[in-house]
Amino acid sequence: MTQKLALLDLVYDDLQRVEVKMRSIGAGAYAPLAEAFLNLLNSGGKRLRPALALAAYGLLADRASEKAIAAAAAVEMLHNATLVHDDLIDGALTRRGITTLNAQWNKGATVLAGDYLFARAAGFAAETENVRVVQLFAETLRTICEGELRQLFSSRQWRQSKESYYPRIFAKTASLFASSARSGAILGHATAAQEQALYDYGYHLGMAFQIVDDILDYTADEDTLGKPVGGDLRQGIVTLPFFYFLQSQPDPAPIVSRLDTALSLPGRSSGANDGLGEIIALVRASGAIEAAYTEAQEFCEQAQANLEALPANPYRAALTELAEYTVARGA
Amino acid sequence: MTQKLALLDLVYDDLQRVEVKMRSIGAGAYAPLAEAFLNLLNSGGKRLRPALALAAYGLLADRASEKAIAAAAAVEMLHNATLVHDDLIDGALTRRGITTLNAQWNKGATVLAGDYLFARAAGFAAETENVRVVQLFAETLRTICEGELRQLFSSRQWRQSKESYYPRIFAKTASLFASSARSGAILGHATAAQEQALYDYGYHLGMAFQIVDDILDYTADEDTLGKPVGGDLRQGIVTLPFFYFLQSQPDPAPIVSRLDTALSLPGRSSGANDGLGEIIALVRASGAIEAAYTEAQEFCEQAQANLEALPANPYRAALTELAEYTVARGA
C-alpha cells in the first residue's frame, strides 16, 4: 500500500496487537508449521480485514478490548487459511511475490496447514466469547467455501451469465469484509441499525475491492500483482471485465474457441506464450475495463452512503477514505 | 457394528435427531456438494462420537436439548470433514467399502468440500451457544490437524520412538472422543469433577479404540476393513504393532531396508504385490499384536475406572459396555 491511509494510522497500535496475537500461535506449534505460518505472515498483506473490524469497533467504542483484538485476528487468520488452500487449488507458486507454501510442501501437508489455520482462526473467534461473532465466523467460512466450489465447477464456462458473478465475489471477498465490520460492530455494542450499516459498508467495499482486483488481473503488470497477469483467464475464471468484453463481441464463438484451445495446452499455468496474451490485450482495448470500473465506483459510493447513519468521527472519515482508495487502485 | 450396543439403544432417538440435523445442511447447499455430503453420511460410520456426547449428556441430564443435539452433530461433522481431507492426503479411493469423494472429485473440489464441512461443523458448535464448547471444538480441530501434520512428516521414520505414538493417536482419535464426552458433560451441567471424569473416559476409550484400529490394519481382512489391509505400513505410518515387531528383531536393518524398497515401488498404493504382505505376516507372527492388544485392554480398564465417580445409571452401564466392545473388536 503506497498511499498512507488514515485508517491504518488510526488502528496502528491495535493492528500491532493483532500481529502479536497471530504470531503467538507459532510458539506452541509444531516447528515446521510455525515456520511456514510466520513466512506467510511476513509475506505481507494489507491487513484490511482486521483493520475493518478494528475501525468498526473504534467508531463506536474506546480502545480495542482483548475481544476486539481476537475478532480482528480471527478474520485475518481465516483469510490466510483460505489463501493457503486457494494456492493449493490453483497450483499457485507465488503470492505477493513470495513462494507459496504449496510450492514448498506436498499436497497433504498444505491441506493440513490450511486446516490448522482454520482451527486457530476458530480459536480466536471463540476468544471473543461472543456467540454471535462465532456464528458469523462459521457462516462466513461456509459462504467462502461454497463460493469457491461454485467457481471451481463453473470454470471455463465462458458464457455464464453476468448475474452469476456477483454472488461469487460476495462469497470470495465481500462476505469476509462485511463480517469483519460486523464483528467489530457487535463487540463495540452497536445498535441493530449501526451493525447493519457497518455490515453493508463492508459488503459494498468488498464488492468494489474484488471488482478492482479482477480489473487489475487484466491491467496491472506482474511486478505490481506479485503473480502472473491474466491468472483468472488462465484458470478459466470469468470475471466482470471478461463479461463486458464477450458481450461486446458480435460473435463470441471464435474467442471461446481460442480460449478452450489455449487452456488445453500443456504448461499454460506458467503463464508461458499460450496465446492468452492476445485475448488479454483485446479485453483491455474493448472498453470492458472502463465498464467494470464504473461498477466498482458505484459499489464504492454505496459503501460511503452506508456510513452516513454512523457517528461522524475520525474512524468514519477514515472508512470513507478507504472506499475511495479501494477504487483508486484500479484507475 | 454387528453386536447391538446398549449405548446405541439408549441414545437411538437422539442420534436420529442428530442425523436429521446433519442432513438438513444438504437443503440450502450447492447441489453437487449436498449430494457428495449425503453420500458420505450414507456410507455409514458408527456415529460413536455423537453417541458419546449424547451419553455424557444423558448420564447427567434429561432428554437431550437442541443444544446437545447441535454439539453431537458438530463432533460428527468435524469427524467427517477430517475424513474427507484424510482420504485426499492418503489418496484413498475407498472408505467403509464405498468410493471416496477424493476418487470422484478433483483435488481442489475435495479440499473445498472438507473445508465446507469444517464450516458447518463450526456452525453446529456455535449453535450450542456455549463458549466453552466452541473453544473446545476449535482446540480439538487444532490438535487433530497438528497431529496429522506430525504423522505426515514422520512418515517412513521406521525407528521413531514408541513414545511418539501416543501423542499421535491422541491427536488423531482420542482428542475428539474426549472432547465429544466433555461437550455433552458441559451442556449437561456437569460438576468440574464429572466433566473431567467424562473427558478422561473419552480419552482412554479413544486411545484403546485407535490401538485396536491399528491392530486391525494388520489382522483384519479387506472386506471387514472396507479398505486394503496394511494401509498404515503402505503409507509409512508406524503404529504400535510395528513398534513391538521392530523391537523384537535382533537386527531391524534388513526389515527397514525392505520397507524402504517396497515403498519406493510404483503402484504400491493399490495394495498390489509389493512385498509388504510378507512383512505384515511377520508382524502378525511376532507377538507384536498381542503386546499391542494388552495395551488397548489397559486403556479400556482405565476408561472404565473413570466412570466410577459418576452416577450409576443405564448410561454409565452402557459406557462401561462400550469400552468392553471397543477392545473386543480387536480380539
XYZ file of C-alpha atoms in Angstrom:
662
model
C 0.000 0.000 0.000
C 1.886 3.036 -1.247
C -0.638 5.677 -0.164
C -0.706 6.169 3.615
C -4.269 5.573 4.713
C -5.700 7.410 7.714
C -7.412 4.159 8.702
C -4.154 2.288 9.121
C -2.820 5.167 11.219
C -5.878 5.159 13.458
C -5.769 1.440 14.132
C -1.983 1.159 14.003
C -1.490 0.255 17.661
C -4.345 -2.219 17.642
C -3.103 -3.834 14.433
C 0.229 -4.365 16.185
C -1.636 -6.164 18.955
C -3.366 -8.320 16.319
C 0.015 -9.089 14.774
C 1.459 -10.120 18.139
C -1.581 -12.290 18.778
C -1.354 -14.015 15.411
C 2.373 -14.588 15.747
C 1.917 -16.026 19.223
C 0.478 -19.178 17.708
C 3.913 -20.009 16.375
C 5.187 -20.532 19.914
C 3.452 -23.793 20.845
C 3.040 -25.158 17.340
C 4.899 -27.919 15.544
C 8.109 -26.272 14.307
C 7.779 -26.699 10.502
C 4.202 -25.451 10.731
C 5.165 -22.430 12.826
C 7.903 -21.537 10.369
C 5.575 -21.816 7.380
C 2.958 -19.709 9.108
C 5.408 -16.954 10.057
C 6.655 -16.876 6.459
C 3.087 -16.399 5.329
C 2.558 -13.506 7.752
C 5.887 -11.962 6.762
C 4.948 -12.056 3.088
C 2.824 -9.010 3.744
C -0.817 -8.461 3.013
C -2.601 -5.246 3.794
C -4.408 -6.453 6.922
C -7.522 -4.732 5.604
C -9.906 -7.200 7.216
C -8.630 -6.795 10.782
C -8.389 -3.043 10.162
C -12.080 -3.069 9.207
C -13.018 -4.969 12.346
C -10.993 -2.580 14.490
C -12.363 0.502 12.716
C -15.963 -0.655 13.167
C -15.207 -1.202 16.830
C -13.322 2.102 17.185
C -16.120 4.022 15.533
C -18.415 3.016 18.390
C -16.240 2.267 21.401
C -12.971 3.074 23.102
C -9.559 1.498 22.733
C -9.972 -2.040 21.489
C -10.627 -4.685 24.118
C -8.840 -8.027 24.028
C -12.013 -9.436 22.483
C -11.909 -6.963 19.608
C -8.271 -7.871 19.008
C -9.267 -11.548 18.991
C -12.027 -10.891 16.439
C -9.589 -8.992 14.208
C -7.056 -11.821 14.478
C -9.803 -14.335 13.664
C -10.775 -12.690 10.368
C -7.172 -12.243 9.234
C -6.325 -15.819 10.181
C -9.388 -17.103 8.340
C -8.263 -15.109 5.310
C -4.779 -16.624 5.493
C -6.209 -20.130 5.828
C -8.249 -19.662 2.659
C -5.170 -18.325 0.846
C -3.214 -21.483 1.691
C -5.951 -23.705 0.261
C -6.562 -21.396 -2.724
C -2.903 -21.550 -3.685
C -3.020 -25.329 -3.484
C -6.167 -25.491 -5.606
C -4.823 -23.037 -8.182
C -1.371 -24.594 -8.180
C -0.040 -21.084 -7.475
C 3.688 -20.965 -6.855
C 3.949 -17.328 -5.787
C 1.747 -14.868 -3.921
C 2.674 -11.282 -3.112
C 5.897 -12.105 -4.962
C 6.804 -14.764 -2.375
C 6.971 -18.546 -2.810
C 3.713 -20.166 -1.625
C 3.513 -22.950 0.933
C 2.106 -25.048 -1.884
C 5.377 -24.657 -3.786
C 7.399 -25.814 -0.774
C 5.301 -28.560 0.798
C 3.475 -31.523 -0.629
C -0.262 -31.534 -1.166
C -1.141 -33.272 2.081
C 0.935 -31.004 4.269
C -0.502 -27.931 2.567
C -4.074 -29.117 3.119
C -3.334 -29.725 6.791
C -1.550 -26.405 7.233
C -4.655 -24.635 5.924
C -6.861 -26.705 8.220
C -4.629 -25.828 11.123
C -5.024 -22.120 10.383
C -8.817 -22.581 10.222
C -8.611 -24.166 13.651
C -6.584 -21.291 15.063
C -8.931 -18.777 13.436
C -11.882 -20.549 15.063
C -9.995 -20.435 18.355
C -9.561 -16.665 18.061
C -13.261 -16.299 17.225
C -14.086 -18.309 20.350
C -11.869 -15.989 22.407
C -14.336 -13.179 21.750
C -16.683 -15.190 23.995
C -19.464 -13.808 21.844
C -21.797 -16.388 20.362
C -22.933 -14.125 17.523
C -19.354 -13.440 16.463
C -18.654 -17.166 16.426
C -21.820 -17.864 14.438
C -20.882 -15.147 11.970
C -17.425 -16.643 11.659
C -18.781 -20.123 10.874
C -21.315 -18.734 8.422
C -18.669 -16.730 6.590
C -16.336 -19.695 6.282
C -19.239 -21.651 4.845
C -20.049 -18.904 2.341
C -16.423 -18.680 1.245
C -16.062 -22.445 0.709
C -19.329 -22.802 -1.118
C -18.450 -19.861 -3.371
C -15.047 -21.308 -4.192
C -16.676 -24.602 -5.077
C -19.149 -22.879 -7.379
C -16.264 -21.041 -9.002
C -14.375 -24.279 -9.493
C -17.347 -26.052 -11.030
C -18.134 -23.098 -13.320
C -14.558 -22.867 -14.563
C -14.246 -22.338 -18.349
C -17.970 -21.731 -18.708
C -17.154 -18.640 -20.713
C -20.747 -17.742 -21.462
C -22.116 -17.911 -17.905
C -24.482 -15.080 -17.044
C -23.186 -11.814 -15.627
C -25.528 -12.316 -12.655
C -23.523 -15.330 -11.512
C -20.534 -13.034 -10.951
C -21.910 -11.056 -8.020
C -22.707 -13.964 -5.648
C -19.288 -15.373 -6.484
C -17.371 -12.248 -5.464
C -19.632 -11.825 -2.453
C -18.579 -15.311 -1.342
C -14.938 -14.792 -2.230
C -14.346 -11.347 -0.742
C -17.304 -9.232 0.306
C -18.639 -11.760 2.817
C -15.477 -11.589 4.936
C -15.208 -7.799 4.588
C -18.821 -7.491 5.741
C -18.352 -9.971 8.588
C -15.177 -8.256 9.722
C -17.009 -4.954 10.056
C -19.992 -6.632 11.709
C -17.781 -8.454 14.233
C -16.240 -5.158 15.315
C -19.690 -3.604 15.488
C -21.097 -6.421 17.628
C -18.212 -6.214 20.096
C -18.497 -2.405 20.101
C -22.121 -2.781 21.253
C -23.595 -1.300 18.094
C -27.333 -0.755 17.802
C -29.042 -3.014 15.272
C -29.085 -0.161 12.733
C -25.400 0.641 13.256
C -24.462 -3.002 12.945
C -26.390 -3.290 9.690
C -24.819 -0.079 8.346
C -21.323 -1.372 9.071
C -22.136 -4.752 7.570
C -23.473 -3.041 4.439
C -20.410 -0.826 4.259
C -18.155 -3.885 4.430
C -20.270 -5.629 1.818
C -20.140 -2.779 -0.702
C -16.471 -2.137 -0.017
C -15.698 -5.815 -0.545
C -17.599 -5.931 -3.823
C -15.742 -2.847 -5.079
C -12.447 -4.289 -3.867
C -12.907 -7.568 -5.714
C -14.038 -5.907 -8.956
C -10.894 -3.770 -8.822
C -8.798 -6.880 -8.142
C -10.404 -8.529 -11.159
C -9.627 -5.442 -13.263
C -6.005 -5.408 -12.078
C -5.677 -9.020 -13.132
C -6.047 -7.695 -16.702
C -4.346 -4.309 -16.447
C -1.520 -4.482 -13.904
C 1.984 -5.718 -14.523
C 3.384 -8.846 -12.918
C 5.628 -6.940 -10.503
C 2.692 -4.995 -9.079
C 0.464 -8.068 -8.824
C 3.111 -10.321 -7.293
C 1.787 -13.073 -9.575
C 1.387 -13.621 -13.352
C -1.061 -11.301 -15.189
C -4.224 -12.851 -16.597
C -4.303 -15.523 -13.916
C -8.097 -15.591 -13.811
C -8.389 -16.233 -17.535
C -5.696 -18.911 -17.333
C -7.711 -20.644 -14.611
C -10.892 -20.323 -16.617
C -12.416 -17.885 -14.126
C -14.850 -15.482 -15.751
C -14.752 -12.018 -14.136
C -16.551 -8.753 -14.823
C -14.117 -7.364 -17.435
C -14.425 -10.588 -19.413
C -18.235 -10.480 -19.266
C -18.271 -6.989 -20.723
C -15.698 -7.945 -23.313
C -17.581 -11.024 -24.503
C -20.827 -9.048 -24.548
C -19.159 -6.518 -26.860
C -18.260 -9.184 -29.411
C -20.652 -9.569 -32.361
C -19.633 -13.235 -32.488
C -18.158 -14.641 -29.251
C -17.615 -18.132 -30.717
C -14.068 -17.587 -32.070
C -12.957 -16.111 -28.728
C -14.425 -19.014 -26.773
C -12.798 -21.469 -29.130
C -9.381 -19.793 -28.798
C -9.681 -19.868 -25.006
C -10.611 -23.529 -24.911
C -7.646 -24.326 -27.125
C -5.256 -22.196 -25.088
C -6.358 -23.775 -21.813
C -5.831 -27.268 -23.125
C -2.171 -26.585 -23.924
C 0.390 -28.096 -21.575
C 2.420 -25.738 -19.405
C -0.125 -22.932 -19.587
C -0.151 -22.403 -15.817
C 3.345 -20.989 -16.070
C 1.967 -18.028 -17.982
C 4.082 -19.012 -20.971
C 3.298 -17.962 -24.511
C -0.095 -19.624 -24.830
C -1.959 -17.070 -26.934
C -3.869 -15.726 -23.941
C -1.802 -12.548 -24.045
C -3.627 -11.523 -27.225
C -7.030 -12.066 -25.667
C -5.986 -10.083 -22.599
C -4.973 -7.255 -24.953
C -8.366 -7.456 -26.658
C -10.147 -7.235 -23.294
C -8.083 -4.173 -22.371
C -8.894 -2.467 -25.670
C -12.605 -3.264 -25.641
C -13.974 -0.754 -23.137
C -14.704 -3.656 -20.749
C -12.255 -2.348 -18.167
C -13.988 1.014 -18.065
C -17.435 -0.591 -17.738
C -16.242 -2.761 -14.854
C -14.580 0.210 -13.237
C -17.834 2.170 -13.316
C -19.475 -0.650 -11.357
C -16.689 -0.626 -8.788
C -17.240 3.111 -8.344
C -20.951 2.547 -7.799
C -20.283 -0.030 -5.082
C -17.819 2.400 -3.526
C -20.411 5.164 -3.444
C -22.911 2.838 -1.827
C -20.317 1.924 0.796
C -19.794 5.594 1.568
C -23.544 6.177 1.757
C -23.813 3.348 4.321
C -21.579 5.336 6.645
C -23.895 8.346 6.806
C -26.030 6.916 9.603
C -22.972 6.431 11.826
C -21.325 8.829 14.287
C -19.215 11.414 12.448
C -15.733 10.864 13.872
C -12.208 10.180 12.579
C -13.000 6.486 12.105
C -15.924 7.255 9.851
C -13.797 9.695 7.851
C -11.088 7.048 7.535
C -13.582 4.465 6.272
C -14.846 6.970 3.691
C -11.289 7.478 2.523
C -10.692 3.712 2.435
C -13.555 3.302 -0.028
C -12.032 5.993 -2.251
C -8.645 4.344 -2.076
C -10.131 0.961 -2.930
C -11.365 2.085 -6.324
C -8.441 4.435 -6.934
C -6.207 1.329 -7.045
C -7.866 0.312 -10.299
C -7.827 3.713 -12.018
C -21.347 -52.828 14.321
C -22.669 -56.364 14.499
C -23.121 -56.522 18.267
C -26.079 -54.441 19.435
C -24.746 -51.972 21.953
C -26.909 -50.762 24.829
C -25.460 -47.289 24.288
C -26.812 -47.023 20.765
C -30.218 -48.151 22.032
C -30.218 -45.562 24.786
C -29.345 -42.670 22.518
C -31.187 -44.027 19.484
C -33.832 -41.297 19.328
C -31.319 -38.534 19.904
C -28.978 -39.953 17.264
C -31.884 -39.781 14.816
C -32.240 -36.106 15.660
C -28.511 -35.639 15.046
C -28.892 -37.396 11.702
C -31.775 -35.142 10.695
C -29.772 -32.105 11.736
C -26.711 -33.146 9.756
C -28.760 -33.994 6.679
C -30.559 -30.663 6.861
C -27.434 -28.922 5.651
C -27.957 -30.533 2.261
C -31.089 -28.444 1.737
C -29.601 -25.000 1.188
C -26.221 -26.121 -0.119
C -24.819 -26.116 -3.633
C -26.284 -29.249 -5.260
C -23.095 -31.235 -6.102
C -21.822 -30.547 -2.592
C -25.073 -31.628 -0.967
C -25.068 -34.844 -2.968
C -21.470 -35.634 -2.050
C -22.157 -34.959 1.606
C -25.249 -37.150 1.721
C -23.280 -39.960 0.057
C -20.691 -39.605 2.781
C -23.330 -39.830 5.518
C -24.995 -42.775 3.802
C -21.703 -44.662 3.662
C -22.221 -45.469 7.310
C -19.904 -44.890 10.189
C -20.752 -45.880 13.715
C -21.651 -42.390 14.974
C -19.647 -43.193 18.102
C -18.604 -39.579 18.679
C -22.112 -38.118 18.748
C -23.230 -41.132 20.792
C -20.514 -40.286 23.314
C -21.619 -36.665 23.508
C -25.241 -37.713 23.962
C -24.365 -40.373 26.543
C -22.314 -37.932 28.604
C -25.236 -35.545 28.485
C -27.796 -38.259 29.215
C -25.788 -39.523 32.153
C -26.303 -36.166 33.859
C -29.438 -34.618 32.416
C -32.818 -35.355 30.836
C -33.777 -35.833 27.213
C -31.231 -34.062 25.056
C -31.801 -30.363 24.428
C -31.404 -28.867 20.971
C -28.005 -27.660 22.123
C -26.859 -31.174 22.988
C -28.031 -32.354 19.557
C -26.058 -29.497 17.985
C -22.922 -30.481 19.919
C -23.307 -34.104 18.813
C -23.780 -33.009 15.191
C -20.717 -30.761 15.489
C -18.370 -33.567 16.547
C -19.646 -35.981 13.896
C -19.428 -33.296 11.209
C -15.901 -32.415 12.292
C -15.020 -36.108 12.073
C -16.443 -36.319 8.543
C -14.569 -33.191 7.476
C -11.283 -34.702 8.620
C -12.112 -37.950 6.767
C -12.583 -36.044 3.505
C -9.180 -34.397 3.841
C -7.521 -37.583 5.106
C -8.707 -39.518 2.075
C -7.336 -36.792 -0.167
C -3.988 -36.805 1.622
C -3.743 -40.597 1.624
C -5.006 -40.890 -1.951
C -7.606 -43.318 -0.585
C -10.139 -44.454 -3.148
C -12.478 -46.323 -0.822
C -13.629 -45.959 2.776
C -16.127 -48.222 4.522
C -16.195 -50.084 1.196
C -17.580 -47.009 -0.602
C -15.871 -44.806 -3.197
C -14.359 -41.717 -1.533
C -15.087 -38.150 -2.591
C -11.417 -37.965 -3.473
C -11.932 -40.684 -6.086
C -14.825 -38.794 -7.672
C -13.791 -35.157 -7.491
C -10.590 -33.349 -8.319
C -8.163 -32.243 -5.651
C -9.429 -28.681 -5.396
C -13.061 -29.626 -5.039
C -12.208 -32.209 -2.391
C -10.218 -29.675 -0.359
C -13.127 -27.243 -0.507
C -15.709 -29.880 0.347
C -13.743 -30.697 3.507
C -13.446 -27.004 4.331
C -17.168 -26.631 3.845
C -17.836 -29.443 6.320
C -15.485 -27.762 8.820
C -17.546 -24.606 8.411
C -20.803 -26.446 9.011
C -19.293 -28.248 11.992
C -18.222 -24.892 13.432
C -21.749 -23.621 12.793
C -23.219 -26.523 14.782
C -20.738 -25.861 17.593
C -21.842 -22.216 17.624
C -25.478 -23.338 17.870
C -24.741 -24.694 21.327
C -24.364 -21.026 22.300
C -21.812 -22.235 24.786
C -18.435 -20.522 24.606
C -16.591 -23.399 26.257
C -17.988 -25.921 23.794
C -16.901 -23.691 20.910
C -13.437 -23.258 22.416
C -13.143 -26.999 22.895
C -14.203 -27.532 19.291
C -11.537 -25.147 17.946
C -8.875 -26.647 20.199
C -9.712 -30.180 19.093
C -9.596 -29.279 15.411
C -6.204 -27.749 16.040
C -4.946 -30.849 17.832
C -6.176 -33.099 15.035
C -4.528 -31.044 12.274
C -1.254 -30.692 14.099
C -1.192 -34.425 14.809
C -1.855 -35.293 11.183
C 0.967 -32.992 10.130
C 3.350 -34.628 12.565
C 2.308 -38.018 11.232
C 2.898 -36.880 7.677
C 6.335 -35.512 8.451
C 7.327 -38.616 10.412
C 6.237 -40.948 7.622
C 8.684 -43.801 6.922
C 10.726 -42.996 10.015
C 10.592 -46.656 10.922
C 12.769 -46.341 14.008
C 10.902 -43.450 15.674
C 10.446 -43.909 19.408
C 7.414 -45.714 20.790
C 6.674 -42.610 22.868
C 5.888 -40.640 19.710
C 2.968 -42.989 19.043
C 0.752 -41.932 21.947
C 0.546 -38.189 21.232
C -0.136 -39.090 17.603
C -3.158 -41.280 18.365
C -4.328 -38.804 20.962
C -4.386 -36.164 18.221
C -5.881 -38.478 15.637
C -8.652 -40.092 17.683
C -8.651 -39.721 21.443
C -8.832 -35.914 21.384
C -12.184 -35.917 19.587
C -13.539 -38.793 21.700
C -12.573 -36.886 24.837
C -13.989 -33.599 23.536
C -17.215 -35.267 22.487
C -17.749 -36.578 26.001
C -16.722 -33.253 27.529
C -19.107 -31.289 25.281
C -22.015 -33.429 26.428
C -20.882 -33.033 30.020
C -20.638 -29.237 29.763
C -24.112 -28.934 28.271
C -25.436 -31.386 30.875
C -24.182 -29.007 33.595
C -21.606 -31.440 34.946
C -19.585 -30.551 38.023
C -15.896 -29.957 37.342
C -15.097 -33.458 38.610
C -17.776 -35.100 36.484
C -16.643 -33.195 33.421
C -13.057 -34.313 33.984
C -14.137 -37.926 34.545
C -16.077 -37.951 31.276
C -13.195 -36.313 29.428
C -10.804 -38.907 30.839
C -13.189 -41.701 29.900
C -13.345 -40.392 26.326
C -9.575 -40.049 26.248
C -8.864 -43.606 27.408
C -11.610 -45.023 25.221
C -10.220 -43.183 22.206
C -6.683 -44.423 22.861
C -7.959 -48.012 23.136
C -10.085 -47.550 20.035
C -7.175 -46.339 17.912
C -4.802 -49.046 19.109
C -7.425 -51.626 18.131
C -7.847 -49.907 14.755
C -4.101 -50.073 14.274
C -4.145 -53.778 15.181
C -6.992 -54.463 12.753
C -4.985 -52.805 9.997
C -2.639 -55.797 10.352
C -5.054 -58.581 11.252
C -8.414 -57.973 9.574
C -9.368 -58.877 6.026
C -10.118 -56.290 3.379
C -13.881 -56.920 3.418
C -14.099 -56.215 7.140
C -11.886 -53.131 6.937
C -13.602 -51.669 3.888
C -10.119 -50.712 2.651
C -6.885 -52.568 1.784
C -5.082 -54.348 4.667
C -1.712 -52.965 5.759
C -2.636 -49.446 4.718
C -0.638 -47.875 7.534
C 2.553 -49.660 6.551
C 1.981 -48.770 2.897
C 1.711 -45.112 3.893
C 4.799 -45.345 6.046
C 2.821 -44.843 9.260
C 4.423 -46.560 12.235
C 1.829 -47.916 14.678
C 2.053 -49.833 17.941
C 2.142 -53.359 16.435
C 5.038 -52.319 14.214
C 6.950 -50.823 17.155
C 6.699 -54.076 19.071
C 7.618 -56.063 15.986
C 10.712 -53.982 15.200
C 11.737 -54.114 18.846
C 11.585 -57.922 18.706
C 14.035 -58.089 15.809
C 17.680 -58.755 16.742
C 18.651 -56.752 13.644
C 15.981 -54.357 12.335
C 18.131 -53.109 9.440
C 17.016 -55.696 6.822
C 13.347 -55.007 7.644
C 13.811 -51.253 7.336
C 15.634 -51.708 4.086
C 12.898 -53.955 2.653
C 10.248 -51.420 3.637
C 12.101 -48.541 2.047
C 12.466 -50.534 -1.136
C 8.822 -51.622 -1.167
C 7.583 -48.071 -0.623
C 9.633 -46.737 -3.469
C 7.991 -49.135 -5.968
C 5.434 -47.604 -8.318
C 1.796 -48.624 -7.913
C 2.230 -49.657 -4.296
C -0.782 -47.614 -3.124
C -3.042 -50.091 -4.896
C -2.031 -52.762 -2.414
C -0.526 -54.774 -5.249
C 2.150 -57.398 -4.765
C 4.858 -55.167 -3.354
C 6.464 -57.461 -0.799
C 4.724 -55.779 2.118
C 2.460 -58.804 2.557
C 5.422 -60.767 3.891
C 6.304 -58.107 6.411
C 2.672 -57.921 7.535
C 2.785 -61.693 8.059
C 5.976 -61.311 10.099
C 4.339 -58.667 12.298
C 1.349 -60.947 12.869
C 3.582 -63.869 13.837
C 5.887 -61.874 16.122
C 3.773 -61.449 19.266
C 3.506 -57.729 18.494
C -0.253 -57.915 18.037
C -0.680 -59.457 21.480
C 1.556 -56.846 23.106
C -0.414 -54.019 21.468
C -3.675 -55.651 22.455
C -2.606 -55.760 26.088
C -2.091 -52.002 25.960
C -5.530 -51.487 24.451
C -7.007 -53.501 27.308
C -5.190 -51.348 29.837
C -6.584 -48.170 28.306
C -10.014 -49.775 28.329
C -9.744 -50.585 32.021
C -8.705 -47.025 32.775
C -11.715 -45.769 30.822
C -13.993 -47.960 32.905
C -12.331 -46.779 36.099
C -13.006 -43.163 35.088
C -16.729 -43.902 35.165
C -16.754 -44.946 38.814
C -17.133 -41.393 40.122
C -20.258 -40.837 38.000
C -23.917 -41.566 38.821
C -24.689 -45.281 38.471
C -27.421 -45.331 35.828
C -28.089 -47.065 32.486
C -25.886 -44.557 30.650
C -22.927 -45.363 32.841
C -23.510 -49.083 32.350
C -23.723 -48.549 28.591
C -20.431 -46.646 28.562
C -18.792 -49.450 30.515
C -20.044 -51.915 27.930
C -18.844 -49.668 25.093
C -15.295 -49.840 26.456
C -15.505 -53.621 26.532
C -16.826 -53.721 22.995
C -14.058 -51.411 21.802
C -11.303 -53.826 22.711
C -13.336 -56.923 21.853
C -13.263 -55.769 18.202
C -9.537 -56.460 18.134
C -9.583 -59.859 19.851
